[in-house]
Amino acid sequence: MKTNRSLVALCLTVILVAGCATVAPTADPVLVRAQQSYATAVNTCDLLFNIELDNRTLIESKLPGTHATVDKIKTQAKTYLPKLLSAIDTYAAAKTAANASTLTAVLAVVEAFLASAQDLITKVGVVPPKPVACNAFAIYERKAA
Amino acid sequence: MTPAIILGAIDLITRLLDFVKQQKAIAAQTNAWSPADRAAIDAKWTTLQASPAWQTDADTKGTDATK
């Protein structure tokens, strides 16, 4: 699973690089960074939730407690991602210090569970994936046996 | 390593590569979302909420209880 480990490392590097890209001179860096964080959080959670759902039994046997952790991250994502989006909209409409403060506070919560999600993807990425049902290969394996 | 496990590994690698592609697009953002981008964000969120992968255990139990 060396390839999987390398790919997971690549994914996480891309996440980090996303925070280093330039922002247009006329754009508000706070707003653009918050929007990038939102999009990153949504994509990261979606990747984790789908991998965990499709490989639940295998992952739980190799990394017990993963399902409970993923379920907790799901609850946080469903609560705080809409709040982050709302804070982004509010800040975009009125760039006041109070709105910036609210945005920063919600962003901190999202970044905390995003770090947990990224950590889990790294762990889950090195677990061999579930076998995919394929009749052609099943026939091949029966013949080989 | 059986062919089935190789296919599973290909599936995971495909998902990871797709994720990298999405992240590159996010990193390339230099301006705030346009109204079309914002509408796409809402549409994606609605789709994700309906996805089985995003259902918590509580959501699933709630659904089962109504049956």
Short mmCIF file of C-alpha atoms in Angstrom, two decimals:
data_model
loop_
_atom_site.label_atom_id
_atom_site.label_comp_id
_atom_site.label_asym_id
_atom_site.label_seq_id
_atom_site.Cartn_x
_atom_site.Cartn_y
_atom_site.Cartn_z
CA MET A 1 0.00 0.00 0.00
CA LYS A 2 3.02 2.21 -0.58
CA THR A 3 1.22 3.90 -3.49
CA ASN A 4 -1.79 4.72 -1.30
CA ARG A 5 0.45 6.23 1.37
CA SER A 6 2.21 8.41 -1.23
CA LEU A 7 -1.12 9.55 -2.69
CA VAL A 8 -2.50 10.42 0.73
CA ALA A 9 0.66 12.46 1.41
CA LEU A 10 0.17 14.19 -1.95
CA CYS A 11 -3.46 15.01 -1.11
CA LEU A 12 -2.51 16.54 2.21
CA THR A 13 0.30 18.54 0.57
CA VAL A 14 -2.24 19.96 -1.90
CA ILE A 15 -4.46 20.96 1.05
CA LEU A 16 -1.55 22.82 2.62
CA VAL A 17 -0.52 24.45 -0.68
CA ALA A 18 -4.13 25.66 -1.11
CA GLY A 19 -3.51 28.02 1.79
CA CYS A 20 -0.43 29.51 0.12
CA ALA A 21 -1.91 30.53 -3.25
CA THR A 22 -2.00 34.22 -4.16
CA VAL A 23 -5.13 36.33 -3.89
CA ALA A 24 -6.02 38.97 -6.50
CA PRO A 25 -5.00 42.50 -5.39
CA THR A 26 -8.61 43.68 -5.44
CA ALA A 27 -9.92 40.65 -3.52
CA ASP A 28 -10.32 40.43 0.26
CA PRO A 29 -7.84 37.79 1.50
CA VAL A 30 -9.96 37.02 4.59
CA LEU A 31 -13.00 36.27 2.44
CA VAL A 32 -11.12 34.26 -0.20
CA ARG A 33 -9.27 32.20 2.44
CA ALA A 34 -12.54 31.48 4.29
CA GLN A 35 -14.18 30.38 1.04
CA GLN A 36 -11.20 28.15 0.22
CA SER A 37 -11.36 26.64 3.70
CA TYR A 38 -15.07 25.95 3.28
CA ALA A 39 -14.54 24.22 -0.09
CA THR A 40 -11.58 22.23 1.27
CA ALA A 41 -13.58 21.12 4.31
CA VAL A 42 -16.53 19.99 2.16
CA ASN A 43 -14.30 18.02 -0.23
CA THR A 44 -12.22 16.46 2.55
CA CYS A 45 -15.28 15.40 4.54
CA ASP A 46 -16.95 14.01 1.42
CA LEU A 47 -13.87 11.93 0.58
CA LEU A 48 -13.58 10.60 4.14
CA PHE A 49 -17.31 9.84 4.54
CA ASN A 50 -17.49 7.97 1.22
CA ILE A 51 -14.35 5.90 1.82
CA GLU A 52 -15.56 5.05 5.32
CA LEU A 53 -19.06 4.10 4.14
CA ASP A 54 -17.78 1.86 1.33
CA ASN A 55 -15.15 0.13 3.51
CA ARG A 56 -16.80 0.32 6.95
CA THR A 57 -16.38 -3.30 8.01
CA LEU A 58 -12.77 -3.55 6.89
CA ILE A 59 -11.76 -0.19 8.38
CA GLU A 60 -13.50 -0.96 11.67
CA SER A 61 -11.67 -4.30 11.90
CA LYS A 62 -8.29 -2.64 11.29
CA LEU A 63 -8.90 0.69 13.07
CA PRO A 64 -11.57 0.14 15.76
CA GLY A 65 -13.49 3.27 16.72
CA THR A 66 -13.09 4.91 13.30
CA HIS A 67 -16.83 4.79 12.58
CA ALA A 68 -17.64 6.60 15.84
CA THR A 69 -15.04 9.28 15.06
CA VAL A 70 -16.35 9.71 11.51
CA ASP A 71 -19.92 9.94 12.85
CA LYS A 72 -18.81 12.72 15.22
CA ILE A 73 -17.09 14.56 12.35
CA LYS A 74 -20.30 14.21 10.28
CA THR A 75 -22.33 15.81 13.06
CA GLN A 76 -19.82 18.67 13.36
CA ALA A 77 -19.66 19.12 9.58
CA LYS A 78 -23.46 19.27 9.28
CA THR A 79 -23.61 21.82 12.09
CA TYR A 80 -20.63 24.06 11.39
CA LEU A 81 -20.28 24.08 7.58
CA PRO A 82 -23.66 25.85 7.15
CA LYS A 83 -22.61 28.23 9.96
CA LEU A 84 -19.34 28.93 8.15
CA LEU A 85 -21.19 29.59 4.91
CA SER A 86 -23.56 31.93 6.73
CA ALA A 87 -20.61 33.75 8.38
CA ILE A 88 -18.94 34.08 4.94
CA ASP A 89 -22.11 35.58 3.46
CA THR A 90 -22.53 37.98 6.39
CA TYR A 91 -18.90 39.10 6.18
CA ALA A 92 -19.11 39.50 2.38
CA ALA A 93 -22.19 41.72 2.81
CA ALA A 94 -20.69 43.86 5.61
CA LYS A 95 -16.96 43.71 6.32
CA THR A 96 -17.15 44.84 9.94
CA ALA A 97 -14.80 43.80 12.75
CA ALA A 98 -17.63 41.94 14.48
CA ASN A 99 -18.44 39.93 11.36
CA ALA A 100 -14.75 39.17 10.80
CA SER A 101 -14.51 37.97 14.39
CA THR A 102 -17.52 35.67 14.00
CA LEU A 103 -16.07 34.31 10.75
CA THR A 104 -12.72 33.62 12.41
CA ALA A 105 -14.38 31.84 15.34
CA VAL A 106 -16.46 29.53 13.13
CA LEU A 107 -13.44 28.94 10.89
CA ALA A 108 -11.40 27.79 13.91
CA VAL A 109 -14.03 25.14 14.76
CA VAL A 110 -14.16 23.95 11.13
CA GLU A 111 -10.36 23.77 10.92
CA ALA A 112 -10.28 21.66 14.09
CA PHE A 113 -12.57 18.93 12.75
CA LEU A 114 -10.96 19.25 9.32
CA ALA A 115 -7.62 18.33 10.94
CA SER A 116 -9.30 15.24 12.45
CA ALA A 117 -10.72 14.33 9.03
CA GLN A 118 -7.32 14.72 7.35
CA ASP A 119 -5.72 12.60 10.06
CA LEU A 120 -8.30 9.85 9.50
CA ILE A 121 -7.83 9.95 5.71
CA THR A 122 -4.11 9.38 6.26
CA LYS A 123 -4.83 6.38 8.49
CA VAL A 124 -7.61 4.96 6.33
CA GLY A 125 -5.55 5.47 3.16
CA VAL A 126 -3.04 2.86 4.31
CA VAL A 127 -5.73 0.25 5.05
CA PRO A 128 -6.12 -2.10 2.07
CA PRO A 129 -9.40 -1.18 0.33
CA LYS A 130 -12.36 -3.54 0.16
CA PRO A 131 -12.49 -6.04 -2.68
CA VAL A 132 -14.72 -4.84 -5.50
CA ALA A 133 -17.32 -7.32 -6.76
CA CYS A 134 -16.44 -8.36 -10.29
CA ASN A 135 -17.97 -11.46 -11.93
CA ALA A 136 -15.16 -11.84 -14.44
CA PHE A 137 -12.56 -12.06 -11.71
CA ALA A 138 -14.77 -14.31 -9.59
CA ILE A 139 -14.86 -16.77 -12.50
CA TYR A 140 -11.09 -16.44 -12.89
CA GLU A 141 -10.58 -17.12 -9.17
CA ARG A 142 -12.91 -20.15 -9.22
CA LYS A 143 -10.91 -21.61 -12.13
CA ALA A 144 -7.63 -20.94 -10.33
CA ALA A 145 -8.93 -22.72 -7.21
CA MET B 1 -2.90 -9.69 -3.91
CA THR B 2 -6.12 -10.79 -5.61
CA PRO B 3 -7.54 -9.01 -8.68
CA ALA B 4 -10.46 -7.83 -6.52
CA ILE B 5 -8.09 -6.09 -4.10
CA ILE B 6 -6.24 -4.52 -7.03
CA LEU B 7 -9.59 -3.16 -8.32
CA GLY B 8 -10.35 -1.83 -4.84
CA ALA B 9 -6.96 -0.10 -4.74
CA ILE B 10 -7.61 1.44 -8.18
CA ASP B 11 -10.99 2.72 -6.89
CA LEU B 12 -9.32 4.38 -3.89
CA ILE B 13 -6.52 5.86 -6.00
CA THR B 14 -9.09 7.25 -8.46
CA ARG B 15 -10.97 8.93 -5.60
CA LEU B 16 -7.76 10.41 -4.20
CA LEU B 17 -6.69 11.73 -7.62
CA ASP B 18 -10.14 13.29 -8.10
CA PHE B 19 -9.77 14.90 -4.68
CA VAL B 20 -6.35 16.32 -5.65
CA LYS B 21 -7.91 17.76 -8.82
CA GLN B 22 -10.67 19.46 -6.78
CA GLN B 23 -8.11 20.82 -4.31
CA LYS B 24 -6.00 22.28 -7.12
CA ALA B 25 -9.10 24.12 -8.38
CA ILE B 26 -9.71 25.49 -4.87
CA ALA B 27 -6.07 26.60 -4.58
CA ALA B 28 -6.38 28.44 -7.91
CA GLN B 29 -9.17 30.68 -6.51
CA THR B 30 -7.91 34.27 -6.37
CA ASN B 31 -11.21 36.16 -6.15
CA ALA B 32 -14.33 35.88 -4.02
CA TRP B 33 -17.11 33.61 -5.30
CA SER B 34 -19.29 34.93 -8.09
CA PRO B 35 -23.10 34.55 -7.73
CA ALA B 36 -22.85 31.47 -10.00
CA ASP B 37 -20.13 29.97 -7.76
CA ARG B 38 -22.28 30.64 -4.70
CA ALA B 39 -25.28 28.95 -6.32
CA ALA B 40 -23.09 25.94 -7.16
CA ILE B 41 -21.97 25.77 -3.51
CA ASP B 42 -25.59 25.63 -2.34
CA ALA B 43 -26.46 23.00 -4.96
CA LYS B 44 -23.51 20.84 -3.91
CA TRP B 45 -24.47 21.12 -0.23
CA THR B 46 -28.02 20.03 -1.00
CA THR B 47 -26.69 17.04 -2.95
CA LEU B 48 -24.31 16.07 -0.14
CA GLN B 49 -27.09 16.22 2.47
CA ALA B 50 -29.01 13.62 0.48
CA SER B 51 -25.95 11.39 0.07
CA PRO B 52 -25.91 8.18 2.18
CA ALA B 53 -22.27 8.88 3.08
CA TRP B 54 -23.27 12.07 4.93
CA GLN B 55 -25.97 10.44 7.07
CA THR B 56 -25.05 10.11 10.74
CA ASP B 57 -26.11 7.11 12.82
CA ALA B 58 -28.77 9.35 14.40
CA ASP B 59 -30.11 10.28 10.95
CA THR B 60 -30.28 6.62 9.94
CA LYS B 61 -32.01 5.58 13.16
CA GLY B 62 -34.48 8.45 12.74
CA THR B 63 -35.28 7.23 9.24
CA ASP B 64 -35.70 3.64 10.44
CA ALA B 65 -37.98 4.73 13.28
CA THR B 66 -40.42 6.30 10.85
CA LYS B 67 -40.73 3.07 8.86
#
